[in-house]
Coordinates of C-alpha atoms in Angstrom, one line a residue:
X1 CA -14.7 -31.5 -11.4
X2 CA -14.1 -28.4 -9.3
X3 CA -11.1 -28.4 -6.9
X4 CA -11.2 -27.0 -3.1
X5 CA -11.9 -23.3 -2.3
X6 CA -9.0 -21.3 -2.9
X7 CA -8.0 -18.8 -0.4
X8 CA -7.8 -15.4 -1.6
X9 CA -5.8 -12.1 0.5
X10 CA -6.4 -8.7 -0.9
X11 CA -3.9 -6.1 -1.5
X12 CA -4.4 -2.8 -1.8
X13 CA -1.8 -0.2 -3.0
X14 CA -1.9 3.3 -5.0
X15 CA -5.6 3.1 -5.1
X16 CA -5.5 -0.5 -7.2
X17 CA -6.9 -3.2 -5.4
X18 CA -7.4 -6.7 -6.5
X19 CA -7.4 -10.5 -4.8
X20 CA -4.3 -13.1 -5.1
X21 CA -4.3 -16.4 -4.1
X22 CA -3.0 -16.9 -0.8
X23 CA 0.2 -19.7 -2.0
X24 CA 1.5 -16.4 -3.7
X25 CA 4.0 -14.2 -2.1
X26 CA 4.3 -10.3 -2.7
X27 CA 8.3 -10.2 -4.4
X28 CA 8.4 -6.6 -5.2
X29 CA 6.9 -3.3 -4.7
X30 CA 7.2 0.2 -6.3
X31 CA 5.1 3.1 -6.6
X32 CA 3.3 1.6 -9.6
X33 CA 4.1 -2.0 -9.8
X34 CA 3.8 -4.9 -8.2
X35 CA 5.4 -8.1 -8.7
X36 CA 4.0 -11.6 -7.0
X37 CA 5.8 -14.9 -7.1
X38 CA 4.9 -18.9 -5.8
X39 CA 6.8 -19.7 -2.7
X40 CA 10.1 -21.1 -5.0
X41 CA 10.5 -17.5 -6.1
X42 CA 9.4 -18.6 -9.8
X43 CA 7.5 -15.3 -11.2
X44 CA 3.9 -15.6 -11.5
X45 CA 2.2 -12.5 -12.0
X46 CA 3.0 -8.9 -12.8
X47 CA 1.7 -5.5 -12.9
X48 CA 2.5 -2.0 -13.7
X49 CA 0.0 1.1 -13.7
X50 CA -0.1 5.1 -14.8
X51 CA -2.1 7.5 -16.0
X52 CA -2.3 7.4 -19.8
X53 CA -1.2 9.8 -22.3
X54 CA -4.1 10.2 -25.5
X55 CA -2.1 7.8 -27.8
X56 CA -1.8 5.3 -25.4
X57 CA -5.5 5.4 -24.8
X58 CA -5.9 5.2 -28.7
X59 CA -3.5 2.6 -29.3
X60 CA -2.5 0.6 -25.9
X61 CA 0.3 -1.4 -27.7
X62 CA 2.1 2.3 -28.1
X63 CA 1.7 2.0 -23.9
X64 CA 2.8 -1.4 -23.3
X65 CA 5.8 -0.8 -26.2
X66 CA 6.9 2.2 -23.6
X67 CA 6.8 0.2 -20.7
X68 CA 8.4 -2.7 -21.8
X69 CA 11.1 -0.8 -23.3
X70 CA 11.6 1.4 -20.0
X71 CA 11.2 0.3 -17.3
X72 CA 13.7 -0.2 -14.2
X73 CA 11.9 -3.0 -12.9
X74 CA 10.0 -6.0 -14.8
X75 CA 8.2 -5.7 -18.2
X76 CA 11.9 -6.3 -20.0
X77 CA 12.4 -6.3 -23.6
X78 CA 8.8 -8.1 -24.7
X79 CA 8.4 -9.8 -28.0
X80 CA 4.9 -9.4 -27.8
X81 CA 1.2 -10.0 -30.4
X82 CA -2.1 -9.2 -30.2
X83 CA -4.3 -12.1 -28.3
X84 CA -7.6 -12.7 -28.1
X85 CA -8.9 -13.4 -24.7
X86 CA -10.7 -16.1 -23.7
X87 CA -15.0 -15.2 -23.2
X88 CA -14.8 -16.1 -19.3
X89 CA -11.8 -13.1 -19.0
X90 CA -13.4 -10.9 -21.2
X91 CA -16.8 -11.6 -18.7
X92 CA -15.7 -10.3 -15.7
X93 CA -13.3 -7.1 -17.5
X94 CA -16.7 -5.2 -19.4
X95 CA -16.1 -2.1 -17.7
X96 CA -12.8 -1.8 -19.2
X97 CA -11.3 -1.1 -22.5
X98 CA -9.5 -4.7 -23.1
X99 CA -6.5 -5.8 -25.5
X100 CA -5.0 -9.1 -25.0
X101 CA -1.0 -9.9 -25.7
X102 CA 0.5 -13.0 -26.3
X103 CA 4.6 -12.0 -24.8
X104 CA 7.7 -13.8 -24.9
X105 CA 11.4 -12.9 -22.9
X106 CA 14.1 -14.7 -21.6
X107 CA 13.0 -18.0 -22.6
X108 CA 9.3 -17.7 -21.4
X109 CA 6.4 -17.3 -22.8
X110 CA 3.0 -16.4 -21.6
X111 CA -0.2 -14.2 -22.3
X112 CA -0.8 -10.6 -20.9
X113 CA -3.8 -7.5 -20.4
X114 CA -3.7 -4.1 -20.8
X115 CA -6.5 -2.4 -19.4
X116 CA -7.8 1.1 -19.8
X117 CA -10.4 2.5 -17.4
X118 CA -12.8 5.0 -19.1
X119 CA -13.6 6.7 -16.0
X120 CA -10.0 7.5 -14.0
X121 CA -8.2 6.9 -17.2
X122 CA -5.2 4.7 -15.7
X123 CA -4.0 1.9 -17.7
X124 CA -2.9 -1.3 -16.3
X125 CA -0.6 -3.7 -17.8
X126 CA -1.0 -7.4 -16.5
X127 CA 1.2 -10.3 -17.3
X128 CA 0.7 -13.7 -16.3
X129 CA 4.2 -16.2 -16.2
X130 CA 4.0 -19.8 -17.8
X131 CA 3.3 -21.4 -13.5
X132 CA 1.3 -24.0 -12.7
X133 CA -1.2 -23.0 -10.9
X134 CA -2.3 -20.2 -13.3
X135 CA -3.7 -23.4 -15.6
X136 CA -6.3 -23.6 -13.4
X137 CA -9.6 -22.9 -15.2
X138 CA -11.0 -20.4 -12.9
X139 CA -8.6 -19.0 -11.2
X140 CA -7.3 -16.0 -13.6
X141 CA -11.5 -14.5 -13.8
X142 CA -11.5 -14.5 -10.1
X143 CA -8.4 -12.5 -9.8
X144 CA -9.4 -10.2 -13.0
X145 CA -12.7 -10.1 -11.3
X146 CA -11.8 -8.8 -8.1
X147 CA -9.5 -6.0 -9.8
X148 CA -10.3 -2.2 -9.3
X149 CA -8.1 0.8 -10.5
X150 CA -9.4 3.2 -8.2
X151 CA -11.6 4.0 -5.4
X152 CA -15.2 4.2 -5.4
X153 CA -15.6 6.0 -2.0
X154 CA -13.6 8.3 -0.2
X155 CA -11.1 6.0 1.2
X156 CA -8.5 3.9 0.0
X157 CA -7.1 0.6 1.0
X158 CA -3.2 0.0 1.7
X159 CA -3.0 -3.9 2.2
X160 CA 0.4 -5.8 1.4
X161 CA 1.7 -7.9 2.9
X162 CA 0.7 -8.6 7.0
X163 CA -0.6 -4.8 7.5
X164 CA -3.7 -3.4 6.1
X165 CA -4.9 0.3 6.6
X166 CA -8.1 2.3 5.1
X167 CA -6.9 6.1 4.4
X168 CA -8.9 9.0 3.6
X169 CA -8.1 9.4 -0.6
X170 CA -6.5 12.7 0.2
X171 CA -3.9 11.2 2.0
X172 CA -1.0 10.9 -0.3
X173 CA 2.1 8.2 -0.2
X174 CA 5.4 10.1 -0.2
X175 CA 7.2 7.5 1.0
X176 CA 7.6 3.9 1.7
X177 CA 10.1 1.3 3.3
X178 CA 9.7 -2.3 3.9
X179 CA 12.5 -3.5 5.2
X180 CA 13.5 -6.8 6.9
X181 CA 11.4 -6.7 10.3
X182 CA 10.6 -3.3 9.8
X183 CA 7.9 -1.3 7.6
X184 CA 7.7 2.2 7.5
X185 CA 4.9 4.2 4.9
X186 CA 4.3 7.9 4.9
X187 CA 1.4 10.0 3.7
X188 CA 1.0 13.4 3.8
X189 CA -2.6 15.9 3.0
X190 CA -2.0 19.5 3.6
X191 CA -0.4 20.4 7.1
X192 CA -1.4 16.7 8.3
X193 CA 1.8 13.9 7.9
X194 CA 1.2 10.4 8.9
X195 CA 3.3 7.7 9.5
X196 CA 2.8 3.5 9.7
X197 CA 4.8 1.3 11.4
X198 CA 5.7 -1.8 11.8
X199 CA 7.8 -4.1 13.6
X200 CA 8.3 -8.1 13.5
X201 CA 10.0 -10.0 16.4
X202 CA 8.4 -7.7 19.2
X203 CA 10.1 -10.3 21.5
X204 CA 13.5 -9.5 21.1
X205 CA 12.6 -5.7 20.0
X206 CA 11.3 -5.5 23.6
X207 CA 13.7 -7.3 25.5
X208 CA 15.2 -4.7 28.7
X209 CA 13.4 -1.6 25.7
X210 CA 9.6 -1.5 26.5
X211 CA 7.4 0.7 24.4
X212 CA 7.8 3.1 27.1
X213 CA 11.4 3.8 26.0
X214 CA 10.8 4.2 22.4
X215 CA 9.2 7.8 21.9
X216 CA 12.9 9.2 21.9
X217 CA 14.0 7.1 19.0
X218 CA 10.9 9.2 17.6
X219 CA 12.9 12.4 18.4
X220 CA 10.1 12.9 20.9
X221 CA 11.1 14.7 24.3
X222 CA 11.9 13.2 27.9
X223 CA 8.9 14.8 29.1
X224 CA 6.5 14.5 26.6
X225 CA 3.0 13.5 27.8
X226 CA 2.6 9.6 27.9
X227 CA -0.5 8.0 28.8
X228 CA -2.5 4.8 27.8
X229 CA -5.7 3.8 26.3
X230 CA -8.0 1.1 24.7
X231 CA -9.4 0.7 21.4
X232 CA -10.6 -2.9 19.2
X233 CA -7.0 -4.0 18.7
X234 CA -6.4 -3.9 22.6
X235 CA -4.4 -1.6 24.6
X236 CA -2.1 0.9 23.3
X237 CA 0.6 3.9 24.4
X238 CA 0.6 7.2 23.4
X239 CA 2.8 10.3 23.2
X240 CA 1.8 13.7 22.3
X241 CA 4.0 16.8 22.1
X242 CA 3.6 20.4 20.6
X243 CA 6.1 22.9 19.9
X244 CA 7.2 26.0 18.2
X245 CA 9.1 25.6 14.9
X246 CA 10.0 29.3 14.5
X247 CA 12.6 31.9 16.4
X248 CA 9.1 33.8 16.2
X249 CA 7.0 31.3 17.1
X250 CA 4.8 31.5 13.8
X251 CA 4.9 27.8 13.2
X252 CA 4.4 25.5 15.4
X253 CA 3.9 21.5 15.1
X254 CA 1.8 19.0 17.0
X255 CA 2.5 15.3 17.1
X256 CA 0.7 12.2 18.2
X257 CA 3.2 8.9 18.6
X258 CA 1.1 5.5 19.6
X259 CA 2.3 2.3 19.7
X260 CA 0.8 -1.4 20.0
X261 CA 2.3 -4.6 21.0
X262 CA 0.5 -7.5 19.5
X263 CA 1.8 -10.3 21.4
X264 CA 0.1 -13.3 19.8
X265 CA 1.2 -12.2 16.4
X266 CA 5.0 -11.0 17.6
X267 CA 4.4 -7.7 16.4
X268 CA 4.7 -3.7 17.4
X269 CA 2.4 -1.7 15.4
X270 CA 2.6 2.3 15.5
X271 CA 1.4 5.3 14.0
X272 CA 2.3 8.9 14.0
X273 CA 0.2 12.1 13.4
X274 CA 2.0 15.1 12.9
X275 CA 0.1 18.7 12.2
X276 CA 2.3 21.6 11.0
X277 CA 0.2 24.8 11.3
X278 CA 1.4 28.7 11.2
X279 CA -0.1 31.3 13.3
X280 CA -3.3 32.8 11.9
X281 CA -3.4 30.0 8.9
X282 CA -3.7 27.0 10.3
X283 CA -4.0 26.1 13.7
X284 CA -3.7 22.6 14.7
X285 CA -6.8 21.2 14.2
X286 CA -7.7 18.0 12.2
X287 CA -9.4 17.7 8.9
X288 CA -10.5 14.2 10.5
X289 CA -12.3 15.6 13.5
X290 CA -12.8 18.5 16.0
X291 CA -9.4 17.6 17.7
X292 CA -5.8 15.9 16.6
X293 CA -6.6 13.3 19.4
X294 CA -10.1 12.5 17.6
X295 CA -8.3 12.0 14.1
X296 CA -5.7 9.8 15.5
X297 CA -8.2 7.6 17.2
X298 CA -10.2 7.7 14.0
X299 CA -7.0 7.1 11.3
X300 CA -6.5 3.8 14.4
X301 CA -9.3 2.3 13.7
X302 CA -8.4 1.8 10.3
X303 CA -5.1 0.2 11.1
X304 CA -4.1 -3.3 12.0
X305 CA -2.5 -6.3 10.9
X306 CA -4.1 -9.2 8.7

């Protein structure tokens, strides 16, 4: 007998992308790992990814013995053995080299993947924990299923948790913060730095401190040039402001700030652009568009909120 549909989210981070089921919650995030857990906090799924060395690609136990022995977070101490996946895992995993693993730690035991991708060679460690809803027949091949170790077109999707973007691949993540209330990630390609915001409880955030009052938190100047537009998420405010970086004025910067209030969802949402250019080199144009104000509007559209 086949239960209800389950709802599925996608997430999307350092070019990996798969599906989770909606009753799980993101616990932790780092560059290469990602950690999900049920609403009581219990463990339920695990991953850590990297670029493999030759041996690792020839043996992937060497890879998952070098994880699990050093690693900051997750993948502890594993007592670990080969497994052999079930046909309907195996199914929906062909275009990977595939080794199963039977693991136990701390008292729990479970089963595990490590996957190595022919094409961008990355290999991806994936362990399940012993919960409940995991036992559900076809639940683990539609996650497996939906899971992609890099892009297959030229942009890249950053979804976790209640903000999604779609990046060019060139832009890389230097840096990333999600804090209580507040998420911050930056990316940088060439002279071009971006930055994603954003902010929960608008409603107190914007309580006597409307948008209008925010640039300067930015480091933005009293009289930089403010005006509004429109785009599919609604109406939005915008900052711009240029300036020389040099005594001699050979570098120079140019900086977009725009921010959002989504009211029904108690949100700000913002995004910076920031072009860094030297006289004669690089002036500030965009590798987006003809003009910084086009590859803002552009790198916009790709931003929002799920």
């Amino acid at each position: 007998m086949t239960g209800a549909p389950r709802a599925f989210r996608k997430i999307g981070w350092q070019r990996l992308r798969l599906d989770v089921p909606e009753s799980l919650r993101l616990a932790t995030i780092d560059r290469n790992y990602l950690l999900f857990g049920e609403v009581s906090g219990r463990p339920a799924l695990e991953l850590k990814w990297a670029q493999a060395a030759t041996k690792a690609q020839a043996d992937p136990f060497y890879y998952l013995t070098k994880l699990s022995g050093s690693q900051r977070k997750g993948f502890e101490k594993l007592d670990v053995s080969p497994w052999t996946l079930p046909d309907a895992w195996q199914g929906v995993l062909s275009f990977f080299a595939v080794s199963g693993f039977s693991w136990r730690a701390d008292g729990q035991e479970g089963k595990g993947l490590i996957l190595c991708c022919p094409v961008c060679g990355t290999v991806t460690v994936i362990r399940f924990f012993p919960v409940s809803f995991l036992n559900t027949p076809d639940l683990i091949p539609q996650i497996l299923a939906s899971f992609v170790d890099h892009p297959d077109k030229e942009h890249i999707l950053w979804a976790v948790f209640d903000i999604e973007a779609v990046l060019p691949a060139s832009f890389a993540l230097q840096f990333h913060r999600f804090d209580v209330g507040r998420f911050e990630l930056r990316f940088s390609h060439g002279p071009h730095h971006l930055t994603l915001y954003r902010w929960a409880m608008a409603h107190v955030l914007l309580k006597g401190n409307p948008l209008e009052n925010w640039p300067q938190n930015f480091g933005f100047p009293s009289q930089a040039q403010e005006r509004r537009g429109q785009s599919g998420k609604g109406e939005y405010v915008e900052w711009m402001s240029s300036g020389r970086k040099s005594l001699l004025g050979l570098a120079g910067e140019y900086r977009l700030l725009r921010l959002m209030h989504i009211a029904h969802k108690d949100r700000v949402i913002g995004m910076e652009l920031a072009i860094r250019y030297r006289w004669r080199k690089s002036p500030p144009g965009a590798f987006l568009a003809n003009t910084p104000e086009d590859a803002m509007n552009t790198l916009w559209n790709g931003y929002g909120l799920v």
